[in-house]
Structures are given as structure tokens and as C-alpha cells.
PDB file of C-alpha atoms and ligand atoms in Angstrom:
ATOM      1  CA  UNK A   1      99.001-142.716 160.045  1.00 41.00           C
ATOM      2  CA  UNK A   2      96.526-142.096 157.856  1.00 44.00           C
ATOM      3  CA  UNK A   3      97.438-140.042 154.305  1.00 45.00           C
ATOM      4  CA  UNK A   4      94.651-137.510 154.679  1.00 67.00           C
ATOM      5  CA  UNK A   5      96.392-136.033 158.091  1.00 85.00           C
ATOM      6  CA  UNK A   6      97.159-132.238 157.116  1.00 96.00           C
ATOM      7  CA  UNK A   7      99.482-130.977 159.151  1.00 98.00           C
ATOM      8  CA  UNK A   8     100.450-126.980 159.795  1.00 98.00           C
ATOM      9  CA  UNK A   9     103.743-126.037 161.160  1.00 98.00           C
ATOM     10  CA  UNK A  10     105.059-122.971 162.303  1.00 99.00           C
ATOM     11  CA  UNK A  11     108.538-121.656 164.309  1.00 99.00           C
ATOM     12  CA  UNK A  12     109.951-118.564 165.376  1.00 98.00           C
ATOM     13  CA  UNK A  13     113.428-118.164 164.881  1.00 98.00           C
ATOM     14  CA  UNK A  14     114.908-120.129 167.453  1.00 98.00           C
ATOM     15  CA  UNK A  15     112.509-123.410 166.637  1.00 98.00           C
ATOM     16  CA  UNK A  16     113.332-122.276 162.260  1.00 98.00           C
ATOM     17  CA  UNK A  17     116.262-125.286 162.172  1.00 98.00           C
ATOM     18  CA  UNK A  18     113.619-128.394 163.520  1.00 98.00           C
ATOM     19  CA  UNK A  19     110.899-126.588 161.402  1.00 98.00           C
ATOM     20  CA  UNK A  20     112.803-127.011 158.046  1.00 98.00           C
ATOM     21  CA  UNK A  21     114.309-130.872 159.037  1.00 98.00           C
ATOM     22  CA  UNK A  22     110.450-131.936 160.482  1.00 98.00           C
ATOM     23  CA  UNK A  23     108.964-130.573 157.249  1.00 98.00           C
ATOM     24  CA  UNK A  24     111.931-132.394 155.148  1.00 98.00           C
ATOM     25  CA  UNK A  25     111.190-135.897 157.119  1.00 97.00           C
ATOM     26  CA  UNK A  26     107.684-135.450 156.763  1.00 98.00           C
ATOM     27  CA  UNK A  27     106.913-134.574 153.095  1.00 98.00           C
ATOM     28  CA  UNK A  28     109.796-137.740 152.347  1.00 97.00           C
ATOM     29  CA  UNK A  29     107.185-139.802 154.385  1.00 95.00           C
ATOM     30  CA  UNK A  30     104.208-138.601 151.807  1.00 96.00           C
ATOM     31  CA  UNK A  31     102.502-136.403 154.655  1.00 97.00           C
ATOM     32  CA  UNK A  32     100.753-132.951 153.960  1.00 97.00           C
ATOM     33  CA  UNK A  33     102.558-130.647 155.546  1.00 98.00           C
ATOM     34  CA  UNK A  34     102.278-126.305 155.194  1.00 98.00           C
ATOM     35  CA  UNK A  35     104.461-124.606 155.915  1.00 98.00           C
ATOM     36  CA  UNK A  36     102.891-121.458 157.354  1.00 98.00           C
ATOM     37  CA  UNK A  37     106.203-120.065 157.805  1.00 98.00           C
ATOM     38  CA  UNK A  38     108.316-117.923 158.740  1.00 98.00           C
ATOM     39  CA  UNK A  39     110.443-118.109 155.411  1.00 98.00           C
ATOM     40  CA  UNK A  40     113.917-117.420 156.853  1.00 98.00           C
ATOM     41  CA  UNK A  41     115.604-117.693 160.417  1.00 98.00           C
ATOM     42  CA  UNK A  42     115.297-113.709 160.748  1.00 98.00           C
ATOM     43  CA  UNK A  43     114.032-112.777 164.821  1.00 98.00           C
ATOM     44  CA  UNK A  44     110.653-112.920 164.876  1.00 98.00           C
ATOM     45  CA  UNK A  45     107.431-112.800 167.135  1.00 98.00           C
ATOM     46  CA  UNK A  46     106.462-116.549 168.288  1.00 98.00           C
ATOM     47  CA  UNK A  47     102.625-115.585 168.370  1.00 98.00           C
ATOM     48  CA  UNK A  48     102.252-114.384 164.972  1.00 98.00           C
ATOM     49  CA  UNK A  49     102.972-118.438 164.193  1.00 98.00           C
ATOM     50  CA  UNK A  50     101.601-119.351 166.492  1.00 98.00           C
ATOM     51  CA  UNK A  51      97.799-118.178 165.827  1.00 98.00           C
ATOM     52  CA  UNK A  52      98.298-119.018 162.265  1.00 98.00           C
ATOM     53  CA  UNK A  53      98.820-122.575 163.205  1.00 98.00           C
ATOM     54  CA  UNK A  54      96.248-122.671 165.499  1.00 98.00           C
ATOM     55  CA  UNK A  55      93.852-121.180 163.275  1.00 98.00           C
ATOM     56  CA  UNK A  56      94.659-123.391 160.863  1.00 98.00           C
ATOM     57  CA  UNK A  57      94.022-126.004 163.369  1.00 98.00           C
ATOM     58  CA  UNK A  58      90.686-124.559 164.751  1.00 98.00           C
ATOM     59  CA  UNK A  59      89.200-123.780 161.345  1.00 98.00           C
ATOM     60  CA  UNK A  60      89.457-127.742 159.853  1.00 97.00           C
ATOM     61  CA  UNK A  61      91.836-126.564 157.199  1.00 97.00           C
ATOM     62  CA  UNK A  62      94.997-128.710 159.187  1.00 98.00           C
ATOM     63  CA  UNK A  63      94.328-131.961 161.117  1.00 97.00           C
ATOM     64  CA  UNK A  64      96.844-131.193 163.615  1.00 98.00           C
ATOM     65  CA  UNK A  65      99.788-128.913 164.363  1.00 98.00           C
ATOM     66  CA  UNK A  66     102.830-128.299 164.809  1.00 99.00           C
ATOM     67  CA  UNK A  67     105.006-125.308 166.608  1.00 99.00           C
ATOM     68  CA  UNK A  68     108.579-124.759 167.421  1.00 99.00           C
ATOM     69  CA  UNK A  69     109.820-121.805 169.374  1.00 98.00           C
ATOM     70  CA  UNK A  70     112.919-122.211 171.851  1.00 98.00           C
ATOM     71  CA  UNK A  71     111.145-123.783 174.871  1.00 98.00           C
ATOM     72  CA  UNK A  72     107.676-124.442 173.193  1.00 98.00           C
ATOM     73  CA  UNK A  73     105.905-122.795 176.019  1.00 98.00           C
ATOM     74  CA  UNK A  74     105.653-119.954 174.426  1.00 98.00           C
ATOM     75  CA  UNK A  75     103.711-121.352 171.189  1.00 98.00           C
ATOM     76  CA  UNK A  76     101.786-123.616 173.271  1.00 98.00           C
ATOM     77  CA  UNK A  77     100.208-120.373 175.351  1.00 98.00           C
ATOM     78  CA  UNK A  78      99.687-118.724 171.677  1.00 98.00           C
ATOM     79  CA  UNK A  79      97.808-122.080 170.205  1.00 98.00           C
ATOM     80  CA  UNK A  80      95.490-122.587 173.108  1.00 98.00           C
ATOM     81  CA  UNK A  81      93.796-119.521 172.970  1.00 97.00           C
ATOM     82  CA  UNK A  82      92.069-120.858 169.703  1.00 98.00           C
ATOM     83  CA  UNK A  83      88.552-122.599 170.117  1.00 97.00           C
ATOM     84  CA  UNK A  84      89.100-126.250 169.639  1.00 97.00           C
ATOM     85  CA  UNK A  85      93.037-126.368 170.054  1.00 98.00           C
ATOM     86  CA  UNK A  86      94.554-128.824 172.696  1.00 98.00           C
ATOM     87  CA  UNK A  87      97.717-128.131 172.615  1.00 98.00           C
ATOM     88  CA  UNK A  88     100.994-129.860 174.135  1.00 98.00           C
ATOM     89  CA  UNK A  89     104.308-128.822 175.106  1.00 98.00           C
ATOM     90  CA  UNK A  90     106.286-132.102 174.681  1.00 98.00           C
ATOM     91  CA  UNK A  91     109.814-132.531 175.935  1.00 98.00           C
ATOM     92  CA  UNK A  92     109.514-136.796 176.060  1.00 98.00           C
ATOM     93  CA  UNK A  93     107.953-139.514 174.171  1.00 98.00           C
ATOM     94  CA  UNK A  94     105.745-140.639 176.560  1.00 98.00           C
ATOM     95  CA  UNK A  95     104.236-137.449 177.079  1.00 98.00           C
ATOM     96  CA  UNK A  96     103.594-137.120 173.338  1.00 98.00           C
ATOM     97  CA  UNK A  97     102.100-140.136 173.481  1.00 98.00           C
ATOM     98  CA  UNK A  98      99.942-139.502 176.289  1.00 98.00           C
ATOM     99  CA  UNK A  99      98.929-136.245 175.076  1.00 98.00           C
ATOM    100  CA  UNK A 100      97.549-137.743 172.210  1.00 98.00           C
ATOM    101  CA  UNK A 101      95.924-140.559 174.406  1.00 98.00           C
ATOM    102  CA  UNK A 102      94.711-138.866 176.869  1.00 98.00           C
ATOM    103  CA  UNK A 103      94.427-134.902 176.055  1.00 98.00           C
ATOM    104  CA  UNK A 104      93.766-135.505 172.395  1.00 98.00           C
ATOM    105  CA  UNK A 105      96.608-133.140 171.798  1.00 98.00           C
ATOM    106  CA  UNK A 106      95.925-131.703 167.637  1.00 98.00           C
ATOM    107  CA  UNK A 107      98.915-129.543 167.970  1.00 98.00           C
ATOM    108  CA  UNK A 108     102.406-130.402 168.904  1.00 99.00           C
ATOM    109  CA  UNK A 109     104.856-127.571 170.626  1.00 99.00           C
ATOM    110  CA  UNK A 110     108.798-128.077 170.882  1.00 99.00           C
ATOM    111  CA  UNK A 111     111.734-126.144 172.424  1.00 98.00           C
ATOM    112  CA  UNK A 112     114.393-126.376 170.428  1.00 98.00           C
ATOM    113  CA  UNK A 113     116.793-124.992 173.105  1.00 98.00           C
ATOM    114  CA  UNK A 114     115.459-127.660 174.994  1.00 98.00           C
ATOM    115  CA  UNK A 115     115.199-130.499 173.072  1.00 98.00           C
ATOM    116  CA  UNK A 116     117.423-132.820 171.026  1.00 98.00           C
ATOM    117  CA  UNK A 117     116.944-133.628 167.145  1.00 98.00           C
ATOM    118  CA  UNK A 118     116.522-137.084 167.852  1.00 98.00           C
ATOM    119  CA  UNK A 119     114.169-137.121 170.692  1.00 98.00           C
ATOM    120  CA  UNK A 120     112.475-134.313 168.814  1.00 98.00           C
ATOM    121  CA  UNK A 121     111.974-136.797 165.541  1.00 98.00           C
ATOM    122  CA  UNK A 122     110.481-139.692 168.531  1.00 98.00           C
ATOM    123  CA  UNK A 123     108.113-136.878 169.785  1.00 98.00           C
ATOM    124  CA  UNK A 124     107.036-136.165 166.174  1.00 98.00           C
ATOM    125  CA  UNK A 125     106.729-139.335 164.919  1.00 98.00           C
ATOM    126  CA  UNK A 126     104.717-140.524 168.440  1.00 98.00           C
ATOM    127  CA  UNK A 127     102.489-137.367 168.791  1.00 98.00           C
ATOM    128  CA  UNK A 128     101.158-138.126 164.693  1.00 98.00           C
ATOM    129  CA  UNK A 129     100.984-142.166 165.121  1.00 97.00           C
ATOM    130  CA  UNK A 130      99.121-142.165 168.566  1.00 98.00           C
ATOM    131  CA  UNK A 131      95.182-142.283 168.319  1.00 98.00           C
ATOM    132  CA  UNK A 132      93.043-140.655 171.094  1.00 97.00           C
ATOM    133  CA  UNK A 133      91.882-143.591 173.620  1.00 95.00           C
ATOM    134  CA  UNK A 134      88.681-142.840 173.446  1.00 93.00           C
ATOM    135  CA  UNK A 135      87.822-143.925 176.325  1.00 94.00           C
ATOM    136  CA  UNK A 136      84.368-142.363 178.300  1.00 96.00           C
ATOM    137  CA  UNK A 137      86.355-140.669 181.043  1.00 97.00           C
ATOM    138  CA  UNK A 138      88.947-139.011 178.361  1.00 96.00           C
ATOM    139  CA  UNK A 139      86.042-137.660 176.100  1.00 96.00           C
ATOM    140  CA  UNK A 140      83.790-136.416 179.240  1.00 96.00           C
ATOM    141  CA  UNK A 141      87.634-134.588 180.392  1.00 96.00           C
ATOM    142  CA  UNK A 142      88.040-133.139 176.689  1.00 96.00           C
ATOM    143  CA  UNK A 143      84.992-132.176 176.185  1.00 96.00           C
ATOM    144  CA  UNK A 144      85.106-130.002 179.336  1.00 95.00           C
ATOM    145  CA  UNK A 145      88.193-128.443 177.746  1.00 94.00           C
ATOM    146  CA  UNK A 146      85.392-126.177 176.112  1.00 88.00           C
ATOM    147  CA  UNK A 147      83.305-124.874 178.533  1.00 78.00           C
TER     148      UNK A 147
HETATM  149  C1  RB5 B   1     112.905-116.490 171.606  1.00 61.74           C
HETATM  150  O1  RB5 B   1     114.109-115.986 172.098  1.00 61.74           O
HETATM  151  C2  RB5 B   1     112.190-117.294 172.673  1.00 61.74           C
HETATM  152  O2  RB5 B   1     111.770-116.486 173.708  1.00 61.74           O
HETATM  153  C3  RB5 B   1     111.024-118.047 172.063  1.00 61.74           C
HETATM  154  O3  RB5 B   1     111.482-118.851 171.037  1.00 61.74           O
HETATM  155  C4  RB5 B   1     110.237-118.990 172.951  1.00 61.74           C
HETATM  156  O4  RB5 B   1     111.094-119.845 173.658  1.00 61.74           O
HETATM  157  C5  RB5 B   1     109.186-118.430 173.771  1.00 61.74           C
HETATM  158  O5  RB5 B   1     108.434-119.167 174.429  1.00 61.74           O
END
């Protein structure tokens, strides 16, 4: 993956664990990663992460996204209410990877209620390596995300 990737992250409480080991991993691994909170594991309000993320996302200042609540449907409804946001609850690899192929997924959601660490770290890892196919079909489809 390319080095100029920014990447914002955000949890709520119950995603605050995966937040703080996915920003670990991914700063060791030289990626730009901000941390737009929240700063402790204190209950909290999933959308106020969620549209800073999102924004973040929408505006150009991150290159993708990433959100953790407990199921990640919760953070996904949040992020996709922001112009130019495609984004994926993932609970496999392969439909990381096909959100990225396919969807052109920018932001990432997880549950971590629902998820385990390690399959978690394969969704990460897949959702940031996987390019958009490109394809005519997938950019007509995305682009009619918009309307
Ligand atoms: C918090 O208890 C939980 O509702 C939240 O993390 C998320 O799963 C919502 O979608």
C-alpha cells in the first residue's frame, strides 16, 4: 500500500480495545494513522466518531477510514450519511476485499462484539491492500452512489 494512504479511525467504547491495537499495528507498519479519538474507553455516543471520521473522509484530509463500534452497523449508518463516503460493514475477508473491489469501500466499519482480533487484523490488512477494479460497470455503479 502506498505510504501517502492517511487513514482516520474512530470507536466508541465497545470498538476502543481494536481501535488502540489497529492504530499500534498500523503506525509499526509506517502508515498515517489519526486518531480522532475517543481518548479513553469511557461510554460514549458511536455517531459523534463516527461523523468525524467520515468527515475526515469526505473532506480529502484522510484517504480512507476506519470505525469500530460493537457490531459496526452502527458507525457504518453514521459514515454514510457524508457526501462521498462508501462505507462497509465487514465481518469476513472476502467481503473486505470485495468492498474495496467492487464498492470502492474508503471507510472500514467493525463490530468488535462480533468479530475476532485476528480476523479483524485480515479485514484490516485486506480492506487497505485491495485496489478498486476499476472496471466500467463498477465505476458507472459507484458513481450512481451519488445521485
Ligand atoms: C454500544 O453498546 C453499541 O450499541 C454500539 O457500539 C454499536 O454496536 C452500535 O451500532
Amino acid at each position: 500500500m502506498s505510504t501517502h494512504t492517511s487513514i482516520a479511525i474512530g470507536s466508541d467504547h465497545a470498538g476502543f480495545e481494536y481501535k488502540r491495537r489497529i492504530i499500534e499495528l498500523l503506525r509499526s507498519q509506517g502508515h498515517d494513522v489519526r486518531d480522532l479519538g475517543p481518548a479513553d474507553a469511557s461510554s460514549t455516543d458511536y455517531p459523534d466518531w463516527g461523523h468525524a471520521v467520515a468527515q475526515a473522509v469526505s473532506t480529502g484530509e484522510a484517504t480512507m477510514g476506519i470505525l469500530i463500534c460493537g457490531t459496526g452497523i452502527g458507525m457504518s449508518i453514521v459514515a454514510n450519511k457524508h457526501t462521498g463516503v462508501r462505507a462497509a460493514v465487514c465481518e469476513s475477508v472476502t467481503a473486505a476485499r470485495l468492498s474495496r473491489q467492487h464498492n470502492d469501500a474508503n471507510v472500514l466499519c467493525i463490530g468488535e462484539r462480533l468479530t475476532g482480533w485476528e480476523q479483524a487484523l485480515d479485514i484490516v490488512s485486506t480492506f487497505l491492500s485491495t485496489k478498486f477494479d476499476g472496471g466500467e460497470r463498477h465505476v458507472r455503479r459507484v458513481r450512481k452512489l451519488e445521485r
